[in-house]
PDB file of C-alpha atoms in Angstrom:
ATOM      1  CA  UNK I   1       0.000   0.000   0.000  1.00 63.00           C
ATOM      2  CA  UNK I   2       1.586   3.583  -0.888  1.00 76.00           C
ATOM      3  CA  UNK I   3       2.323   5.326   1.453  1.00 77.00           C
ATOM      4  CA  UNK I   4       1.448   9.189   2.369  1.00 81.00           C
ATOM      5  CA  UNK I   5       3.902  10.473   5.053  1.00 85.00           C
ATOM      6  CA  UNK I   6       7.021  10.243   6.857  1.00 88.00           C
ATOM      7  CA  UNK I   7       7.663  10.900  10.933  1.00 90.00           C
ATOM      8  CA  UNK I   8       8.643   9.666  14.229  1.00 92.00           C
ATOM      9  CA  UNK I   9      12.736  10.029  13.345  1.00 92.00           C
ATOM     10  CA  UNK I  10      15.488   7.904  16.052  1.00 94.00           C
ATOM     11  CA  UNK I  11      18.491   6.668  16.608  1.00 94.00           C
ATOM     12  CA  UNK I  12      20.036   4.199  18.785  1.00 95.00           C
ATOM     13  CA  UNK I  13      23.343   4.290  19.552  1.00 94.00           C
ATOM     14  CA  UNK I  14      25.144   1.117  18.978  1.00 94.00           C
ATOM     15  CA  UNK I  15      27.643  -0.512  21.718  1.00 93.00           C
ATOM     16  CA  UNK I  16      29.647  -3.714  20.368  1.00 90.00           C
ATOM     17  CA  UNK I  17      31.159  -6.449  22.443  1.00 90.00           C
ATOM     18  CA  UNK I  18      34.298  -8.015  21.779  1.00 88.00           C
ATOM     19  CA  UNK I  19      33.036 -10.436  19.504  1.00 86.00           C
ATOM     20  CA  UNK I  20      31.655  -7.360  17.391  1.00 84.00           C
ATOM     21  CA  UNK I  21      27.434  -8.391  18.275  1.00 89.00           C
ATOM     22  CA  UNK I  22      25.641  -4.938  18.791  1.00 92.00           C
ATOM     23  CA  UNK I  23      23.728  -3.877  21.907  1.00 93.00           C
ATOM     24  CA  UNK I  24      21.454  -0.983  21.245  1.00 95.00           C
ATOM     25  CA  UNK I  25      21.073   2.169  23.413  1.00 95.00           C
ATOM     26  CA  UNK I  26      17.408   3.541  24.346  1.00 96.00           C
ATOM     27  CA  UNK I  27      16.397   4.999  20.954  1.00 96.00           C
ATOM     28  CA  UNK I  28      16.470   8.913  21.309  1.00 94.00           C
ATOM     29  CA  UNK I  29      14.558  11.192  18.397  1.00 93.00           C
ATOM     30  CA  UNK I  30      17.218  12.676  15.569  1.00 90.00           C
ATOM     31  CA  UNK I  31      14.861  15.411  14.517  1.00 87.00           C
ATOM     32  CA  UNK I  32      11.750  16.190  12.262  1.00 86.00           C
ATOM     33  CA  UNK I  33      11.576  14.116   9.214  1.00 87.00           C
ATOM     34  CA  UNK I  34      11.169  15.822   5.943  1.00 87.00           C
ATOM     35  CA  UNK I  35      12.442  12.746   3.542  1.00 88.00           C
ATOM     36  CA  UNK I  36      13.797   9.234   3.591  1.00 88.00           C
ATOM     37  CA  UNK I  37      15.464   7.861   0.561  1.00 89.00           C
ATOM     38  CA  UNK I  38      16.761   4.226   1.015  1.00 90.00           C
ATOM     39  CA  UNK I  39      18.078   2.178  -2.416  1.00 90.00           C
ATOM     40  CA  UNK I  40      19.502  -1.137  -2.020  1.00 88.00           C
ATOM     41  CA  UNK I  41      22.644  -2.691  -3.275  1.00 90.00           C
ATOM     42  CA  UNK I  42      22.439  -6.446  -3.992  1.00 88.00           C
ATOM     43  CA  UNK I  43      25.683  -9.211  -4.779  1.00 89.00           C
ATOM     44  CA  UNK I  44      24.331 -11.457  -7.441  1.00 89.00           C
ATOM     45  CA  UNK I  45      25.774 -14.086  -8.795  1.00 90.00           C
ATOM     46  CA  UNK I  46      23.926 -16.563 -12.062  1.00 91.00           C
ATOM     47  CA  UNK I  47      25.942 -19.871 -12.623  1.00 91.00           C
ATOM     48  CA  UNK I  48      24.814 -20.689 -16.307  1.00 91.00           C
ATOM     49  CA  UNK I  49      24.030 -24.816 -17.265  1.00 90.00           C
ATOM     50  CA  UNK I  50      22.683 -26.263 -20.235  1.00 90.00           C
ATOM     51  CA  UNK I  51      22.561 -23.133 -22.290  1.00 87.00           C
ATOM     52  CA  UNK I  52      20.203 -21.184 -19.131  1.00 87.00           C
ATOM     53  CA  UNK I  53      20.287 -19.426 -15.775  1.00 88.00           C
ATOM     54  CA  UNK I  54      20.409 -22.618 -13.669  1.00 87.00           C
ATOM     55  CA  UNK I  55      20.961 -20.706 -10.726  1.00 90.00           C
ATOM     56  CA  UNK I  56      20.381 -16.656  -9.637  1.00 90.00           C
ATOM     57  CA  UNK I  57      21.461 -15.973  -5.929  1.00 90.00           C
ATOM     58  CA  UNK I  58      20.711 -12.444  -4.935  1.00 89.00           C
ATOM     59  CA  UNK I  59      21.706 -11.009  -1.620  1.00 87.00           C
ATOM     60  CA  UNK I  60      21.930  -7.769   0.482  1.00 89.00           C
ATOM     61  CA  UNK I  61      25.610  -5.997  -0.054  1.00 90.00           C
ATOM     62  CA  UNK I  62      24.424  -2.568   1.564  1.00 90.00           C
ATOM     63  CA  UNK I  63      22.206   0.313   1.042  1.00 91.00           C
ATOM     64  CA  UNK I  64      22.093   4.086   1.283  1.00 94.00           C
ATOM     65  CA  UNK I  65      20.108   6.061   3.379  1.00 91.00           C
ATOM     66  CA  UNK I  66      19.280   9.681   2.645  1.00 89.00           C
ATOM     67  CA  UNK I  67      17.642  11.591   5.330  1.00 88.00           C
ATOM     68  CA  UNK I  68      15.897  15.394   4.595  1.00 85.00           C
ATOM     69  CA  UNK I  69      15.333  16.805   8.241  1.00 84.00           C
ATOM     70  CA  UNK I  70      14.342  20.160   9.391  1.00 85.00           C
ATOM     71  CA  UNK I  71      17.407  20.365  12.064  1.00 81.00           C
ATOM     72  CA  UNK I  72      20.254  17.931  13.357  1.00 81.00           C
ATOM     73  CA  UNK I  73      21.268  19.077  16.979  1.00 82.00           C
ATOM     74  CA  UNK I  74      24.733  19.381  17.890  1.00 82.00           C
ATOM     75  CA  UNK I  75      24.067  15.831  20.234  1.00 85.00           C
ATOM     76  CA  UNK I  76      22.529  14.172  17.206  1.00 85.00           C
ATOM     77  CA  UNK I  77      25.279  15.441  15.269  1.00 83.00           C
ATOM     78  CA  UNK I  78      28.317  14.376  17.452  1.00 84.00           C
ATOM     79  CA  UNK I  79      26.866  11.068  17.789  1.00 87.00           C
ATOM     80  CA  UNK I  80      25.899  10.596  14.204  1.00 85.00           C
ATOM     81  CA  UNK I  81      29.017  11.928  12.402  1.00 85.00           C
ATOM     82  CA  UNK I  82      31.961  12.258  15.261  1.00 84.00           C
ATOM     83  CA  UNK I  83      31.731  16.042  15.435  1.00 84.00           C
ATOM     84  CA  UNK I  84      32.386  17.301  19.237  1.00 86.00           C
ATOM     85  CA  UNK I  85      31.366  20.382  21.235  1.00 85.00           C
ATOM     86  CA  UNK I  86      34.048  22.242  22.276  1.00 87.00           C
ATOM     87  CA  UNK I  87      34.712  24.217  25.883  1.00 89.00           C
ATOM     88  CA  UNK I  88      31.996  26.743  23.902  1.00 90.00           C
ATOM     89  CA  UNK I  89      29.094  24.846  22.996  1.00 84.00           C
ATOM     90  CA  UNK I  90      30.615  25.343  19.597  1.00 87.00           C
ATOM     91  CA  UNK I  91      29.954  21.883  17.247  1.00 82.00           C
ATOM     92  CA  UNK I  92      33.451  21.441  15.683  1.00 85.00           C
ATOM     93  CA  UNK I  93      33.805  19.140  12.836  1.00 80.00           C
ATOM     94  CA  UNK I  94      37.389  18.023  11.744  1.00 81.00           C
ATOM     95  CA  UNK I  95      39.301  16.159   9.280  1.00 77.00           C
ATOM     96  CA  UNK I  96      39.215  13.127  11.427  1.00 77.00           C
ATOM     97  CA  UNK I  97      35.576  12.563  12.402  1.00 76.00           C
ATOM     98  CA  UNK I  98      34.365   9.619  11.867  1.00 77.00           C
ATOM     99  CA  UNK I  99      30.917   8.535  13.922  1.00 81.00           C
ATOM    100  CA  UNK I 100      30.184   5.354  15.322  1.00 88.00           C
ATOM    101  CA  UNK I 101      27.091   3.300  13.215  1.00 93.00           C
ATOM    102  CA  UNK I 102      23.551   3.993  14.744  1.00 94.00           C
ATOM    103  CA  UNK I 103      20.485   2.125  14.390  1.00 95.00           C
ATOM    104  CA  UNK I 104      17.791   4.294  12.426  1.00 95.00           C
ATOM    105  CA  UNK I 105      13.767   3.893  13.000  1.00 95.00           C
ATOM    106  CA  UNK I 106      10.991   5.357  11.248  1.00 94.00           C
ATOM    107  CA  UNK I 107       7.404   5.326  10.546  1.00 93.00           C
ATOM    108  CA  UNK I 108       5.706   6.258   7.053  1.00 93.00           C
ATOM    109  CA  UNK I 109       1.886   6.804   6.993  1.00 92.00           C
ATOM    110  CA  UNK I 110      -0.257   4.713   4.432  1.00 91.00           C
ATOM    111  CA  UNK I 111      -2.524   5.646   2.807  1.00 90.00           C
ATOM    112  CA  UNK I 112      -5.216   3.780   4.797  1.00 91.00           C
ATOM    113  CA  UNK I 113      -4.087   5.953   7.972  1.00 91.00           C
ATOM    114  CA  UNK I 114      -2.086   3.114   9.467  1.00 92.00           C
ATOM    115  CA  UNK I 115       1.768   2.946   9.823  1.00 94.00           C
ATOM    116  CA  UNK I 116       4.376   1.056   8.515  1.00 94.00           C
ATOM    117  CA  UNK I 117       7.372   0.560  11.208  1.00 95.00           C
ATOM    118  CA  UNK I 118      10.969   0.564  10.087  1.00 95.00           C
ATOM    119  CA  UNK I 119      14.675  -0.369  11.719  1.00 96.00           C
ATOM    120  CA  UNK I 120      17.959  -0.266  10.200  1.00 95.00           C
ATOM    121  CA  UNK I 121      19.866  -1.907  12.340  1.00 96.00           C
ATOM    122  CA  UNK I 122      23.284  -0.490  11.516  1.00 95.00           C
ATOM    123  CA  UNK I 123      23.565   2.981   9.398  1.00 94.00           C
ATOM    124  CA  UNK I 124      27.355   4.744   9.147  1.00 92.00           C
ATOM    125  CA  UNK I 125      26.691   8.402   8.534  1.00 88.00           C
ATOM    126  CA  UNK I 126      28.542  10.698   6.666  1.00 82.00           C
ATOM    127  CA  UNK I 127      28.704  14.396   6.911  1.00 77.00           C
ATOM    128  CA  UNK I 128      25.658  16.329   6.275  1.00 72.00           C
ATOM    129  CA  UNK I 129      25.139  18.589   3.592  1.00 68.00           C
ATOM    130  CA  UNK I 130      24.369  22.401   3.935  1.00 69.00           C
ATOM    131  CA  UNK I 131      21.865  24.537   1.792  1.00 66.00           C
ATOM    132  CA  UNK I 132      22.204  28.116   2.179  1.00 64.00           C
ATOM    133  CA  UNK I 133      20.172  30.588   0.204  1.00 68.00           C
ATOM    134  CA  UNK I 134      19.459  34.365   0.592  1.00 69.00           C
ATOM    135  CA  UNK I 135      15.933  35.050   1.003  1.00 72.00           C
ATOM    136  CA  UNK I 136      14.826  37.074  -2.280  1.00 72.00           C
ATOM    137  CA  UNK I 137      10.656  37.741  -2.997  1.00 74.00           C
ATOM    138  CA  UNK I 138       9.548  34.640  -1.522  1.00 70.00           C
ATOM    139  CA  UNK I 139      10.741  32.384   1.469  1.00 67.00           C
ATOM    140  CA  UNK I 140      12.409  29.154   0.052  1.00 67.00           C
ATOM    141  CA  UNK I 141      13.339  26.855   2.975  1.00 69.00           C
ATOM    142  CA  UNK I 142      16.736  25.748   3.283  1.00 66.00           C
ATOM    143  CA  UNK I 143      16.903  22.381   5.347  1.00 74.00           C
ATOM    144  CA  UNK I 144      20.236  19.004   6.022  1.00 76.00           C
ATOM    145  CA  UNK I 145      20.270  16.450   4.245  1.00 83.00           C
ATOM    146  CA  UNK I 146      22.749  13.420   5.991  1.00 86.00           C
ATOM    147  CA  UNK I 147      23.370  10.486   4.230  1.00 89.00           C
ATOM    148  CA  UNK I 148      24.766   6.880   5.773  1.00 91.00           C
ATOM    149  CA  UNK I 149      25.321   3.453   4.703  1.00 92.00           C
ATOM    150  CA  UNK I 150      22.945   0.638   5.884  1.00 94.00           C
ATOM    151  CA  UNK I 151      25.095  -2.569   6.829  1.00 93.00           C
ATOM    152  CA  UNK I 152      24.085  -5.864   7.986  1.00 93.00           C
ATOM    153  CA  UNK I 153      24.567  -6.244  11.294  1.00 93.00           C
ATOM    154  CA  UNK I 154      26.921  -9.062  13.329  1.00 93.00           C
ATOM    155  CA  UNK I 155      25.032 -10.328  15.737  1.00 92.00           C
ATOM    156  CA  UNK I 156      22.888 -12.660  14.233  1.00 91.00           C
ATOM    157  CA  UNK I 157      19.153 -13.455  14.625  1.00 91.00           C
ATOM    158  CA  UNK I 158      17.769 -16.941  15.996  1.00 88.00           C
ATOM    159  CA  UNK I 159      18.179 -18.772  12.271  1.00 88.00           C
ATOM    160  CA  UNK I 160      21.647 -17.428  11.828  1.00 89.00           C
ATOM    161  CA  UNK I 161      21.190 -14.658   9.763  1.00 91.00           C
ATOM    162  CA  UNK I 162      22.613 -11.635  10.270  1.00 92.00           C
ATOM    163  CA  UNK I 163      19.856  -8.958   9.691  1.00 94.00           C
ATOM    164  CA  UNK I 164      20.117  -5.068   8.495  1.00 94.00           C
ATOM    165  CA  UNK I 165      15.931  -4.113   8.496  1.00 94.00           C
ATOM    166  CA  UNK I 166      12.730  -4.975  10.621  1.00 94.00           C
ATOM    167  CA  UNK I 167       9.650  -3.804   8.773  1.00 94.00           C
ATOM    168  CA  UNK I 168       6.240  -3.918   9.995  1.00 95.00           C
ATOM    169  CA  UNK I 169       2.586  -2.889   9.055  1.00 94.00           C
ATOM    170  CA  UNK I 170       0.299  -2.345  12.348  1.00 93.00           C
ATOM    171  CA  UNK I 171      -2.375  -3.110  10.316  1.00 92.00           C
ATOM    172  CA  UNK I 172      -0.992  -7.095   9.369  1.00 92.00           C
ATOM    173  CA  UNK I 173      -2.810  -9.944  10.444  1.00 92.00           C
ATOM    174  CA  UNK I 174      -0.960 -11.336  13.825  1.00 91.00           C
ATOM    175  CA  UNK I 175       0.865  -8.452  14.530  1.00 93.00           C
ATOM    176  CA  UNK I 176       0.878  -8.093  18.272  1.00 92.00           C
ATOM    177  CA  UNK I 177      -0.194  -4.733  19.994  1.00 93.00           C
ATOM    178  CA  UNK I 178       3.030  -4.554  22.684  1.00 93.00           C
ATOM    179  CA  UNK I 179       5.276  -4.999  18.917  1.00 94.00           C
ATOM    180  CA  UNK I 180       3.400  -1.660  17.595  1.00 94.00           C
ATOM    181  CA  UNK I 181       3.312   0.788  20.699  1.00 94.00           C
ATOM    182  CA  UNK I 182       7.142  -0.219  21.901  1.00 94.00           C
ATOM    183  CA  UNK I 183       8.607   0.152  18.438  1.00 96.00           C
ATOM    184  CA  UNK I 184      10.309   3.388  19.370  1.00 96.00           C
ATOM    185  CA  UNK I 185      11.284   2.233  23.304  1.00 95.00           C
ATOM    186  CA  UNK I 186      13.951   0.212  22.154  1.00 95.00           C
ATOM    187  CA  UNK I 187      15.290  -1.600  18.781  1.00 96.00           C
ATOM    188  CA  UNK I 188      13.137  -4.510  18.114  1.00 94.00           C
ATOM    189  CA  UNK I 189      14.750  -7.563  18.180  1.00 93.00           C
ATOM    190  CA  UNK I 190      13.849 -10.610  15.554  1.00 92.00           C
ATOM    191  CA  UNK I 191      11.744 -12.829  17.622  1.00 89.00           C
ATOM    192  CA  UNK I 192      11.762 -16.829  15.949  1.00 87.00           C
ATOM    193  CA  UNK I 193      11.042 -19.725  17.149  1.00 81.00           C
ATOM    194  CA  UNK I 194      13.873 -22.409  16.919  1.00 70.00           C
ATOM    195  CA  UNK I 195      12.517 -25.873  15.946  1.00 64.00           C
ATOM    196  CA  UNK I 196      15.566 -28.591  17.153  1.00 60.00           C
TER     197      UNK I 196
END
């Protein structure tokens, strides 16, 4: 179902253990959401038999994640790109910054007036841009744009896998209640059940 808006912004800071499996801070909001590009890179590989595709494996390599917001904070900012306040309050951004990856959740309206629920579970962000523009006869506004990678992440789920999106519609059949209004308290973990 298409979908009609775009809101509820977070992050989660991400803490990794020696063996490199993330533990997720208490998800904190990032700022207003204006826009969220995501595309999708895929490894695929076709072995060819008997003149044909015999086989086609497709699987996630990474994605990108574009992000319009009306404001990034100097907190969101430090923690999202490595930029650090100074004895001034002054944000100072340097040749070396380099953030930590975050985990990134969401929520896009459909167009039935439910919500579809989004994770990334591990987003590396990049500097973010600045649009400056005098005001002339009419007010044009002028808003960051911050763009990250979307990784897998390491530790894996109950099957194995090692998962980079949770994706939910409140409206689906079976979804429970408790998954819908705590999708913003923390990042939601894959819940399977693990047949012997």
């Amino acid at each position: 179902m298409a979908t009609i808006g775009l809101d509820s912004l977070y992050y989660s800071k991400i803490t990794e253990d020696t063996d490199g499996e993330e533990t997720y801070a208490t998800p904190v909001k990032l700022a207003k959401a204006i826009k969220a590009d995501l595309s999708i890179e895929l490894a695929e590989a076709i072995l060819y038999a008997d003149d044909g595709a015999a086989v086609v494996v497709k699987e996630f390599k990474n994605g990108k994640l574009s992000l319009g917001i009306d404001d990034i904070g100097s907190t969101a900012a430090g923690d999202l790109t490595g930029a650090k306040l100074d004895d001034n309050n002054v944000l100072i951004s340097t040749s070396e910054d380099g953030g930590e990856p975050v985990a990134i959740g969401f929520r896009a309206k459909k167009s039935n007036g439910k919500y579809r629920y989004f994770w990334l579970y591990k987003v590396k962000f990049g500097i973010p841009a600045t649009n400056l523009q005098t005001k002339g006869d009419s007010i044009t506004f002028q808003t960051p744009t911050i763009e990250g990678t979307v990784m897998r992440r390491n530790k894996t789920d109950a099957n194995g896998n090692h998962p980079w999106k949770s994706e939910v519609n409140e409206d689906d059949t079976g979804v429970i209640v408790s998954t819908i209004t705590g999708w913003f308290t923390g990042v939601y973990e894959p819940e399977f059940t693990v047949i012997p």
